[in-house]
Coordinates of C-alpha atoms in Angstrom, one line a residue:
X240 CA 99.8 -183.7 40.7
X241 CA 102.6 -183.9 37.8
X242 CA 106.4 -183.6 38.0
X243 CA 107.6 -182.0 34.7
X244 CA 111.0 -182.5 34.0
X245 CA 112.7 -179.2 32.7
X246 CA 114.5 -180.6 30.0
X247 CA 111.2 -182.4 28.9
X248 CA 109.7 -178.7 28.4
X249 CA 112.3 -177.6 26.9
X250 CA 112.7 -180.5 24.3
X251 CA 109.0 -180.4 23.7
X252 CA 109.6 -176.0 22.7
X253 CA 112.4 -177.0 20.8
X254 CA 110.4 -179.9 19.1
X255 CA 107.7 -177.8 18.6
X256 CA 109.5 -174.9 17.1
X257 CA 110.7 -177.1 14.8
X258 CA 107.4 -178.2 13.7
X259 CA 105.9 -175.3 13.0
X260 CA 109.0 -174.2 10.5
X261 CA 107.6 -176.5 8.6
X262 CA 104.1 -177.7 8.9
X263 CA 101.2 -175.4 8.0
X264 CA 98.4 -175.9 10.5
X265 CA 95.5 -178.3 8.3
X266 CA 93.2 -176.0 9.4
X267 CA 95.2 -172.9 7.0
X268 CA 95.3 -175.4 4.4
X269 CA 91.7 -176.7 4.1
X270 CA 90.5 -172.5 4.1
X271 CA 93.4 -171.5 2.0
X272 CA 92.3 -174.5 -0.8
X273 CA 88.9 -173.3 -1.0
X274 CA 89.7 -170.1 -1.3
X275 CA 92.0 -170.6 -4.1
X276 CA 89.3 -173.1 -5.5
X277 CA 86.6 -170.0 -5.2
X278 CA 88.9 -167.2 -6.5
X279 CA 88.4 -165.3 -9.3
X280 CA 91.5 -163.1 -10.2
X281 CA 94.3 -164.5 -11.9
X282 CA 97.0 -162.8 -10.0
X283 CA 95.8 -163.4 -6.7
X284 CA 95.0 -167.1 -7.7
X285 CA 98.8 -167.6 -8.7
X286 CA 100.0 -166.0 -5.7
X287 CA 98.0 -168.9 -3.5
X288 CA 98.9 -171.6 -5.6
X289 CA 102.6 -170.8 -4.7
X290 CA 101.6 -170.5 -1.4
X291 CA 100.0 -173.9 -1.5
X292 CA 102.7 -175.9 -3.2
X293 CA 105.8 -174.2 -1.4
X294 CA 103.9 -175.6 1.9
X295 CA 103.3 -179.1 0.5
X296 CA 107.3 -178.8 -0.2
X297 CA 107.9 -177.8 2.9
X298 CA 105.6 -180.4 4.9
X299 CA 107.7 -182.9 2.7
X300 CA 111.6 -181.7 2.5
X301 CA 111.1 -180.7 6.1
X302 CA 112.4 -176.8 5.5
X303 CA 111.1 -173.2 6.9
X304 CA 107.7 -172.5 5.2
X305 CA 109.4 -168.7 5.4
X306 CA 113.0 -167.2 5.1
X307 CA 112.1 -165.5 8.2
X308 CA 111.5 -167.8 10.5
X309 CA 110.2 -165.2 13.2
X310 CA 110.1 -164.0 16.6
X311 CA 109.4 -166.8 19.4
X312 CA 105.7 -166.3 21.1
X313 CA 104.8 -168.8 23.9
X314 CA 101.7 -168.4 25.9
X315 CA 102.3 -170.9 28.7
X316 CA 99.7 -171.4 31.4
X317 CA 100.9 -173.6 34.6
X318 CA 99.1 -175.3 36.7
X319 CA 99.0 -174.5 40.4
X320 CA 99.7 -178.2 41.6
X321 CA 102.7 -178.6 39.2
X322 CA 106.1 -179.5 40.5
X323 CA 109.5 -179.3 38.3
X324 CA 112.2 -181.5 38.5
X325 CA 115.5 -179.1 37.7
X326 CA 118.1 -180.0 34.7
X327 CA 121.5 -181.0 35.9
X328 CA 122.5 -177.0 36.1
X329 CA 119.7 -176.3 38.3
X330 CA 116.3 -175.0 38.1
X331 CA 115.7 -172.4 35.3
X332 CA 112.9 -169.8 35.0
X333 CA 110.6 -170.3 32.6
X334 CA 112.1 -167.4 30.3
X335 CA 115.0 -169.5 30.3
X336 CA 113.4 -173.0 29.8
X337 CA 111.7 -170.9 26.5
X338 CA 115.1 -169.5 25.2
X339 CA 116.7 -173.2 25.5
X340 CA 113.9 -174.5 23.5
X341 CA 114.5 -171.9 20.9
X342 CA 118.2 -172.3 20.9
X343 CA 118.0 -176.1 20.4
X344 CA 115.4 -175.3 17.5
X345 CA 117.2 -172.9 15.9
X346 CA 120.5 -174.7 15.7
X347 CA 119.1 -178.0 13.9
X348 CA 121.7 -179.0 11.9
X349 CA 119.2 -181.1 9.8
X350 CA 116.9 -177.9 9.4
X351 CA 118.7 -174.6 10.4
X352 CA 116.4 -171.9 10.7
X353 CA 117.0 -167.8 10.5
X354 CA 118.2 -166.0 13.5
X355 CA 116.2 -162.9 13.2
X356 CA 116.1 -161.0 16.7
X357 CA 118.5 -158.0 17.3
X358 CA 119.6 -156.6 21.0
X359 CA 119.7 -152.9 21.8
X360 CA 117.3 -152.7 19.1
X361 CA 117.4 -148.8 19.1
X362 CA 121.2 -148.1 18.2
X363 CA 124.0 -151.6 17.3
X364 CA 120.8 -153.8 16.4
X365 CA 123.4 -156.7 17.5
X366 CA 121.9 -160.0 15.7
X367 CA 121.7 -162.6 18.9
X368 CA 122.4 -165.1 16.5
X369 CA 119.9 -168.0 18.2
X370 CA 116.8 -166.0 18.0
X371 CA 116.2 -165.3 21.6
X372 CA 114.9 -164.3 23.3
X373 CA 111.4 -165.3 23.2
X374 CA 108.2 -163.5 24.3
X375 CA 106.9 -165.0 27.0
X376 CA 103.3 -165.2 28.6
X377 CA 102.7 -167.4 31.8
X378 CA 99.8 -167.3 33.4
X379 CA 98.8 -169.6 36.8
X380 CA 96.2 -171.4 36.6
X381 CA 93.6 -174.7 38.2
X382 CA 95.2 -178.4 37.9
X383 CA 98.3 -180.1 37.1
X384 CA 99.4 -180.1 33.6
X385 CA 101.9 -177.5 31.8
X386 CA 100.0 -175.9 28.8
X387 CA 102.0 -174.1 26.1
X388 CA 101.1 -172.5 22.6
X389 CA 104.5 -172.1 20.6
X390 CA 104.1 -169.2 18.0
X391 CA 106.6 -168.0 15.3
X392 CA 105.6 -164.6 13.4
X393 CA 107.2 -163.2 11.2
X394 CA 108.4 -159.5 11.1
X395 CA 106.2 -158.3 7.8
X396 CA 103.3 -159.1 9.9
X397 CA 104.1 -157.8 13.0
X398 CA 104.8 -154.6 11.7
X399 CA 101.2 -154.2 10.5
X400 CA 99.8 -154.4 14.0
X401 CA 97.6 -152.1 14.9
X402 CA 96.6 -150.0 18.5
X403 CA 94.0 -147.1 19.4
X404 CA 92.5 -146.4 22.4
X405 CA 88.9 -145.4 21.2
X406 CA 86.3 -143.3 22.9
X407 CA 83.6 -146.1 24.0
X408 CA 80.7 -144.8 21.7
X409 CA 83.2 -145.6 18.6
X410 CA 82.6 -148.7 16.4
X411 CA 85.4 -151.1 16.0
X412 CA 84.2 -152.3 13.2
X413 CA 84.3 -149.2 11.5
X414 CA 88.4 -148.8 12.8
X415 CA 89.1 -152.2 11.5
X416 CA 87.9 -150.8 8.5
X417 CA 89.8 -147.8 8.3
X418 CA 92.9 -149.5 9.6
X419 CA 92.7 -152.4 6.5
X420 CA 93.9 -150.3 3.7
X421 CA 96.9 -148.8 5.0
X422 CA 98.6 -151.8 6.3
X423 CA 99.2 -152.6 2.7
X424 CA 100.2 -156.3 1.5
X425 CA 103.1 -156.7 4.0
X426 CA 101.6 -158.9 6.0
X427 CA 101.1 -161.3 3.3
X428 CA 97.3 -161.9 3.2
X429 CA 95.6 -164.2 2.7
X430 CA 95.8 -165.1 6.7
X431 CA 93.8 -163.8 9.8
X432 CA 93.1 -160.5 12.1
X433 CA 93.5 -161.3 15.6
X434 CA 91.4 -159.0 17.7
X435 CA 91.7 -157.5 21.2
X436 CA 89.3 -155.4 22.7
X437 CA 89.0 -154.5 25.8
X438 CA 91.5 -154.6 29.5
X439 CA 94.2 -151.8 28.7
X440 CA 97.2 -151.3 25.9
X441 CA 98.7 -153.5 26.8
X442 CA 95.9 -156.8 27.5
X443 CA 94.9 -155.6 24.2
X444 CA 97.8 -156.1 22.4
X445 CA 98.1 -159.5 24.3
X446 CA 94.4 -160.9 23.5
X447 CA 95.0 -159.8 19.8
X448 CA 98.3 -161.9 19.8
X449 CA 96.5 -164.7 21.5
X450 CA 93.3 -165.1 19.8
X451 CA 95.5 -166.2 16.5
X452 CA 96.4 -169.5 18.2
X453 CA 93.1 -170.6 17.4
X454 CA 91.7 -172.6 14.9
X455 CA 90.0 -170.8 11.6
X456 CA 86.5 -172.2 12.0
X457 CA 84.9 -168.9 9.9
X458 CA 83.3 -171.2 7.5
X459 CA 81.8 -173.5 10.2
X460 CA 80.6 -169.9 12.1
X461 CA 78.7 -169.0 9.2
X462 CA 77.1 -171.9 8.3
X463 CA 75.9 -172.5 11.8
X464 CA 75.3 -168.8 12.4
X465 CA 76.3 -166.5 15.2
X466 CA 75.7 -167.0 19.2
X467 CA 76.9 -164.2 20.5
X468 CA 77.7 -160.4 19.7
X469 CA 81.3 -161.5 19.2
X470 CA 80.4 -164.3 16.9
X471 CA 78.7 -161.1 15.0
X472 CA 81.1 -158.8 14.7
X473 CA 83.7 -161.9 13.7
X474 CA 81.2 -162.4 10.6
X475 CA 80.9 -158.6 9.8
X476 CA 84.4 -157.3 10.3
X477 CA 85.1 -161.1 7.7
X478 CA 82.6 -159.8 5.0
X479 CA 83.4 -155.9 4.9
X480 CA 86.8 -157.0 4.7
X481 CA 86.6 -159.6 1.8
X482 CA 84.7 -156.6 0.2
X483 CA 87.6 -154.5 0.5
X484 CA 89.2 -156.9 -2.1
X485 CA 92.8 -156.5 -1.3
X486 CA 93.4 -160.2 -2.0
X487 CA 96.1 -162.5 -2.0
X488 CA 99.4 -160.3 -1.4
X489 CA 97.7 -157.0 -2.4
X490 CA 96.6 -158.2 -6.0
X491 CA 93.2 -157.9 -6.0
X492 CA 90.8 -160.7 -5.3
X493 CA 87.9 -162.3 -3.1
X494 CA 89.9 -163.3 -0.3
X495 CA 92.1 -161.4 2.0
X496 CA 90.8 -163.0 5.2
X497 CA 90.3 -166.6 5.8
X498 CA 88.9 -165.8 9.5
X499 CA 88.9 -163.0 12.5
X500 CA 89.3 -164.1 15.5
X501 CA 88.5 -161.9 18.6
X502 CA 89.0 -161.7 22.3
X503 CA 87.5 -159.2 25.1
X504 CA 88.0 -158.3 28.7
X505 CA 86.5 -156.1 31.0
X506 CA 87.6 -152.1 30.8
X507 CA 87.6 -148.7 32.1
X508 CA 84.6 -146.5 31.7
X509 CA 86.3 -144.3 29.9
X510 CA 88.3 -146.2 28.0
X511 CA 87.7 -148.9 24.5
X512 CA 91.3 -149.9 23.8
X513 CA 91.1 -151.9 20.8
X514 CA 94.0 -153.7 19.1
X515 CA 94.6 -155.8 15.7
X516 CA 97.3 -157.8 14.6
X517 CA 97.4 -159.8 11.2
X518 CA 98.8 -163.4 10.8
X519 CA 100.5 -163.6 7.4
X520 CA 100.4 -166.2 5.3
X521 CA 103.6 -168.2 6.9
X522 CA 100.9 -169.0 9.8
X523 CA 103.0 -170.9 12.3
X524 CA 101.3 -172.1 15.6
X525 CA 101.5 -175.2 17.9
X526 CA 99.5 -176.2 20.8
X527 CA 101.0 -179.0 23.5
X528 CA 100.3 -179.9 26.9
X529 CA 103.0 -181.5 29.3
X530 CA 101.2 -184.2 32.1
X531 CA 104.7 -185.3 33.5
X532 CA 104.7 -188.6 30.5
X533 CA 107.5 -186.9 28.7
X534 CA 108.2 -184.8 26.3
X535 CA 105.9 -183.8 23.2
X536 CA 106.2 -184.7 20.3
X537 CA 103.0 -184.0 17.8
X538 CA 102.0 -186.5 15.1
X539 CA 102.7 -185.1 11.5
X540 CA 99.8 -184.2 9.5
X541 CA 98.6 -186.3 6.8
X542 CA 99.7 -185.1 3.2
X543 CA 96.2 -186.0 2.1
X544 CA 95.1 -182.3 3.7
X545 CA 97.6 -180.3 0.7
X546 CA 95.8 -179.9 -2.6
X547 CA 98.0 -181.6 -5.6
X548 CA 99.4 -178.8 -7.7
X549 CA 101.8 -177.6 -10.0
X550 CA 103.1 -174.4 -10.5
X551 CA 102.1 -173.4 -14.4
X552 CA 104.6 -171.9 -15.9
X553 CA 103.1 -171.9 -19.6
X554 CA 101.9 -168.4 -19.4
X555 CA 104.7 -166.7 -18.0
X556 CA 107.5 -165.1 -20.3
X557 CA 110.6 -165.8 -19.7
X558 CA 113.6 -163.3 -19.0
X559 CA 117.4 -164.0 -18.9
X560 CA 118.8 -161.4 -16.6
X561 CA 122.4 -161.4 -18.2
X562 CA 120.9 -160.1 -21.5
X563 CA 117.9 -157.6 -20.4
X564 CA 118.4 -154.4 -21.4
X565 CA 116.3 -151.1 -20.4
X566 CA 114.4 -150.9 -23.5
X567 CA 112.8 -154.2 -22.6
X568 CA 111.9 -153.5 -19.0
X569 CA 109.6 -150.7 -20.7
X570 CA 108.2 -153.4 -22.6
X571 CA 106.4 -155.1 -19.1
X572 CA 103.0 -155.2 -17.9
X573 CA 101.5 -154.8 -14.7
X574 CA 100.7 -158.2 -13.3
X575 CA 102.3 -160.0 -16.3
X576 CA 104.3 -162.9 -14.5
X577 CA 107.8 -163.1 -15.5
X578 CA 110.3 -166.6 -14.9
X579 CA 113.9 -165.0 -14.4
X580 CA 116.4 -167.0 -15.2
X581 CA 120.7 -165.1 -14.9
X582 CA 122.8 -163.5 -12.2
X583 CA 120.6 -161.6 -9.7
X584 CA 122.0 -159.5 -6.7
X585 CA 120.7 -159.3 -3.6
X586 CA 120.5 -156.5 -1.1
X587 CA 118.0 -155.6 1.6
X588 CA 117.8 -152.8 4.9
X589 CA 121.1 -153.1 6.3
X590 CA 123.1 -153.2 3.1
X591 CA 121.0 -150.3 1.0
X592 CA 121.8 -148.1 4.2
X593 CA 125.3 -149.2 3.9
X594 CA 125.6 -148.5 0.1
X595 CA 124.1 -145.1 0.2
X596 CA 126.0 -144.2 2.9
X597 CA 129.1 -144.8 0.6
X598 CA 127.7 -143.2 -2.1
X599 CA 127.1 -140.0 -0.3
X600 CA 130.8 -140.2 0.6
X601 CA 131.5 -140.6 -3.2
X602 CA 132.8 -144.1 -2.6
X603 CA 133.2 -146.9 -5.2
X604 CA 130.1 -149.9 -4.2
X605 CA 131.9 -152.9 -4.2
X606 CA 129.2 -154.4 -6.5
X607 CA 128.3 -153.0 -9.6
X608 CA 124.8 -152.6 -10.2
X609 CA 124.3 -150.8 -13.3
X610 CA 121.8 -152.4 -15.6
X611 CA 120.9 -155.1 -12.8
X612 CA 118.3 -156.6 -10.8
X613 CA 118.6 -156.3 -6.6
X614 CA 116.5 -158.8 -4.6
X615 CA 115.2 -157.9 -1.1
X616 CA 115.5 -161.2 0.7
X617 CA 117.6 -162.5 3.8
X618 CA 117.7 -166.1 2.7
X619 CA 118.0 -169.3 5.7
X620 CA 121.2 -170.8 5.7
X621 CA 122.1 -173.4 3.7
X622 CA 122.0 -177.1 4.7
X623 CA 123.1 -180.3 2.8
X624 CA 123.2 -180.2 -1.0
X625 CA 121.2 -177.1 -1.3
X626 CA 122.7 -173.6 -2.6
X627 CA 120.3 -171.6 -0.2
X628 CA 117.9 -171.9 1.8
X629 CA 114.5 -170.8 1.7
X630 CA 114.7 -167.4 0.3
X631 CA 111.4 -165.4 -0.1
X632 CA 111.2 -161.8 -0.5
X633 CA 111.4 -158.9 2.5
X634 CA 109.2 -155.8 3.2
X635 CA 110.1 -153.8 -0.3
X636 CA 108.8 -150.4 1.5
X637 CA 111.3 -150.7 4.3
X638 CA 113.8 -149.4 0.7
X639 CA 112.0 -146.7 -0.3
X640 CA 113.6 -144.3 1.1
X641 CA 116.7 -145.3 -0.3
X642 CA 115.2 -146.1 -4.0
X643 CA 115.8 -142.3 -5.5
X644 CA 119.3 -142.8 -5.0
X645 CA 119.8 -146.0 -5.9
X646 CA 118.2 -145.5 -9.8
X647 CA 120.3 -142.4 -9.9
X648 CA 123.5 -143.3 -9.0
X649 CA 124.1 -146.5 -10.1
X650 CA 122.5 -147.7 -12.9
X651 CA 120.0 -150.3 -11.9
X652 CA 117.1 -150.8 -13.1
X653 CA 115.1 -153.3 -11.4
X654 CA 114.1 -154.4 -8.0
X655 CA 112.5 -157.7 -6.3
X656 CA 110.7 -157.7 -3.0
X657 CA 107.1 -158.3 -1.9
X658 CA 104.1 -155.8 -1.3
X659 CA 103.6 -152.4 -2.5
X660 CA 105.7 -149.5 -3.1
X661 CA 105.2 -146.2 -1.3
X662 CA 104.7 -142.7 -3.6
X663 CA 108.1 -141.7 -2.8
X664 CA 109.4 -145.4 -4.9
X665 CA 107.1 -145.1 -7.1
X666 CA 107.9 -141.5 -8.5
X667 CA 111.6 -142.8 -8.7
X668 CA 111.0 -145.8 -10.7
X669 CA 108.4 -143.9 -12.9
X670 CA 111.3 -141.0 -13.2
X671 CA 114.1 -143.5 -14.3
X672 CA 112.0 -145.7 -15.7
X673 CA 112.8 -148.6 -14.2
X674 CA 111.0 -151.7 -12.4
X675 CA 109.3 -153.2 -9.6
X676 CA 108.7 -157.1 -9.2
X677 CA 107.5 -159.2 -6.3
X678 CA 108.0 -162.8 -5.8
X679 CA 104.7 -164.2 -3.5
X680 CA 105.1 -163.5 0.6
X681 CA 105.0 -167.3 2.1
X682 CA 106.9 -169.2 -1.0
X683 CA 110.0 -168.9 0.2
X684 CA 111.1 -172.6 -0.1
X685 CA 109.3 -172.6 -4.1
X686 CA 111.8 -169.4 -4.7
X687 CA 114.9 -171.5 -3.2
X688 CA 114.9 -174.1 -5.4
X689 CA 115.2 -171.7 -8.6
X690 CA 118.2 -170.8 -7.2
X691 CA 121.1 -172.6 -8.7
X692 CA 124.1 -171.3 -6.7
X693 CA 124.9 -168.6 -4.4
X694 CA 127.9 -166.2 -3.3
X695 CA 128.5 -163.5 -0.8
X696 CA 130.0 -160.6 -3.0
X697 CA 130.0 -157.8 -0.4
X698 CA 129.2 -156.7 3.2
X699 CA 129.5 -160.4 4.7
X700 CA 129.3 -159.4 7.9
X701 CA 125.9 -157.7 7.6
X702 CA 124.9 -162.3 7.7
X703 CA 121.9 -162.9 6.2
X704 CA 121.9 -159.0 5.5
X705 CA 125.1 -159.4 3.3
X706 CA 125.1 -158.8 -0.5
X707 CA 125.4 -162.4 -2.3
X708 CA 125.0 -163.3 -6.2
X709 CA 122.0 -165.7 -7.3
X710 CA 122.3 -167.8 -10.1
X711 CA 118.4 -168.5 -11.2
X712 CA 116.4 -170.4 -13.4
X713 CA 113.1 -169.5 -14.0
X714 CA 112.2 -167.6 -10.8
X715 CA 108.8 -166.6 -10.7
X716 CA 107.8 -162.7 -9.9
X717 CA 105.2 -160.7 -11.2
X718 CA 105.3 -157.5 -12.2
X719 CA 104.2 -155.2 -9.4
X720 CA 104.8 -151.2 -10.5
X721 CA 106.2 -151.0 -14.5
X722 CA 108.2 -148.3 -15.9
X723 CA 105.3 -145.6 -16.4
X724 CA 104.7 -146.2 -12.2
X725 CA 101.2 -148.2 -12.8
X726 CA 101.0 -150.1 -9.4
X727 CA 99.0 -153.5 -9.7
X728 CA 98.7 -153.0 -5.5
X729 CA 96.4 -149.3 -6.5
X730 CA 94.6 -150.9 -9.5
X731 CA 94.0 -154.4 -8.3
X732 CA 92.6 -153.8 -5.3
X733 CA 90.2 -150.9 -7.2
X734 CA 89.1 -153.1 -10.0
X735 CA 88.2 -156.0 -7.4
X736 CA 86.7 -153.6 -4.5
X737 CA 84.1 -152.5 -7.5
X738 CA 83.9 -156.3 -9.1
X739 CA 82.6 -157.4 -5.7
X740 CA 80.7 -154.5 -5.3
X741 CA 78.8 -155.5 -8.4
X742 CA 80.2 -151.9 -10.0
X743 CA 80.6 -152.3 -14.0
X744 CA 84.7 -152.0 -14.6
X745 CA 85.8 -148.9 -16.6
X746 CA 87.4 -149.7 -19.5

């Protein structure tokens, strides 16, 4: 029988939080490497190699893998013959023990991470400012050790997730592949569909969540071969998928899974609630078991696992931001890769609601933004001698309701997020003939370091929302929907969907 300290379990949650900010599991790496070693599309192939470098930086400098850092997850099963020694305030729950962890993670003065989670999340949105609290799963179980799976997703992902409660003669397969499509790139593949079926809503939503913690073993599945009905549908709903060649971030390619992972339980007769939820590409997971020793603390991987690479930046043309005009934004191709180097603005939900809201008043912005470029990104905070921390790219649908306006009224004419661009967008950008970029979903430490200085020019309470001014050298971004409103997320995926089909390309 075990004693666990409290403040051990919450040192080890903090500990492990921090971790996972900046270690990829090896597992990720290994499958992501040989993807990128197998893939065939040039765009997708650069959008891993950022991936793949910006987590080698990040294993090494010790920073978030993502600027958003994500919502807390811990799945903690107890055993029944555990005791608990209290803290010196008394004896928490374990919601409480979580949110500790979490606070003491989040407030690492040597690596500050993003607080991301909002109270009364249907009207103030009131930023917590310590990212609790956490989601919490307990679940009793045999013996005498404390086991806990620490989990940190990000937003883009979890807004891809995926419930329906199917009549039981329907084939999940064939929902999973109905579902795929329309989730877009948000979600930043390439990274993994965790599957529930089974239980009701709500254990569906739970085994989905859950069956992400484990390892990707897809290529060991295959070369062994499958065991059970489960291990089949894993290896269809992996292949139909690939087929579907979304690829890396939306481009096109082979791979948009590296593995599906899938858990059941035992339903209603009339009932096959089925859920899906997508890991991104900013996989962050941790499993540790307290045994009354002490806290955890997990051995850091071995460099050897990251492939050696360097971001080429030969092929790209580069773009200085202070001197573009709109004539030469009409000039850009779909998928060309661009290095930006100038004075770039940011902006993302809380301040384009803001800004059109002014507008409609007829109020001066307090940033003029004719003939510039707005980033959607809600960098980390800066610590020691860097001018921001990691800053990828946000959601770039969550502003397209507000794009129209934005090309209209003020003179801008290009944006910078990640994923596609809904209809609505793309008619506005083909109308004013401006442009879309994206910077890669999961490089968010490789997009920091082109950043050469930072300043808040507007809306500073709004935090990581605020509008600031980046000074950047060669930031790479690739051109996602040019100034005619071609959409390398529509004609990437097409031309790869056929290429793997073994359908001869149209030219």
């Amino acid at each position: 029988m075990a004693t666990i300290k409290q403040d051990d379990f919450i040192r080890s949650v903090a500990d492990a939080l921090q971790y996972i900010s900046f270690y990829h599991p090896v597992d990720y790496i290994t499958n992501l490497a040989r993807a990128y070693e197998m893939e065939q599309s040039h765009a997708a192939k650069d959008a891993m190699a950022q991936i793949l470098i910006n987590s080698r930086m990040c294993a090494e400098g010790h920073r978030p893998i993502c600027q958003d850092t994500g919502i807390v997850t811990a799945f903690v099963k107890v055993g029944m013959e555990v005791k608990w020694e209290p803290g010196i305030a008394g004896m928490m729950t374990m919601q409480e023990m979580v949110d500790e962890g979490v606070r003491e993670a989040w407030r690492n003065a040597d690596n500050v991470l993003r607080p991301s989670i909002l109270e009364d999340p249907a009207f103030t949105r009131r930023n917590t400012g310590d990212n609790t609290p956490a989601m919490v799963v307990v679940e009793l179980v045999e013996g005498g050790d404390v086991d806990v799976t620490v989990a940190s997703k990000g937003g883009g992902s979890e807004a891809k997730s995926r419930f329906a409660m199917l009549n039981p003669s329907d084939s999940v397969v064939d929902w999973v592949l109905k579902m795929l499509p329309g989730m877009g790139a948000g979600w930043c593949p390439p990274g993994m569909l965790g599957i529930g079926i089974g239980g009701t809503a709500e254990k569906a939503m739970v085994m989905a969540k859950e069956s992400l913690m484990d390892p990707i073993d897809m290529q060991e599945l295959i070369d062994r071969g499958a065991k059970t009905k489960i291990e089949e549908m894993r290896i269809e709903i992996y292949e139909k998928v690939n087929k579907l060649g979304i690829g890396a971030q939306g481009l096109g390619g082979l791979t948009t899974v590296l593995d599906v992972k899938i858990m059941d339980f035992p339903t209603h007769a009339a009932n096959l609630p089925v859920a899906m939820i997508p890991n991104c590409a900013a996989t962050r997971h941790l499993h540790i078991k307290l045994d009354g020793s002490g806290p955890v603390m997990v051995d850091p991987p071995s460099l050897d696992a990251w492939p050696k690479l360097e971001y080429d930046v030969h092929s790209a043309m580069k773009v200085n931001l202070d001197k573009i005009t709109h004539e030469d934004v009409k000039t850009w191709k779909p998928g060309e890769v661009l290095l930006l180097s100038g004075k770039l603005i940011t902006g993302r939900d809380a301040a384009h609601k803001r800004m059109t809201d002014m507008l409609k008043r007829g109020e001066k912005l307090p940033v003029d933004l004719k003939g510039r470029f707005i980033y959607y990104v809600g960098p980390v905070e800066a610590v020691r001698d860097e001018a921001v921390g990691p800053a990828g790219p946000t959601t770039a649908t969550r502003m397209d309701k507000f794009t129209r306006q934005m090309l209209a009224e003020t003179g801008l004419i290009g944006m910078i997020g990640k994923a596609e661009r809904g209809p609505v967008a793309i008619d506005a950008i083909r109308e004013f003939e401006a442009v879309y970029l994206i910077a890669i979903g999961g490089a968010a430490y490789l997009v920091s370091k082109a950043i050469k200085s930072s300043r808040i020019l507007a809306f500073a309470d709004l935090g990581m929302e605020a509008i600031y001014e980046f000074e950047v050298k060669d930031m790479p971004v690739t051109v996602a929907v040019d100034s005619k409103g071609t959409s390398v997320h529509q004609t990437g995926p097409e031309e790869w969907s056929r290429r793997i089909a073994g359908i001869p390309i149209l030219q």
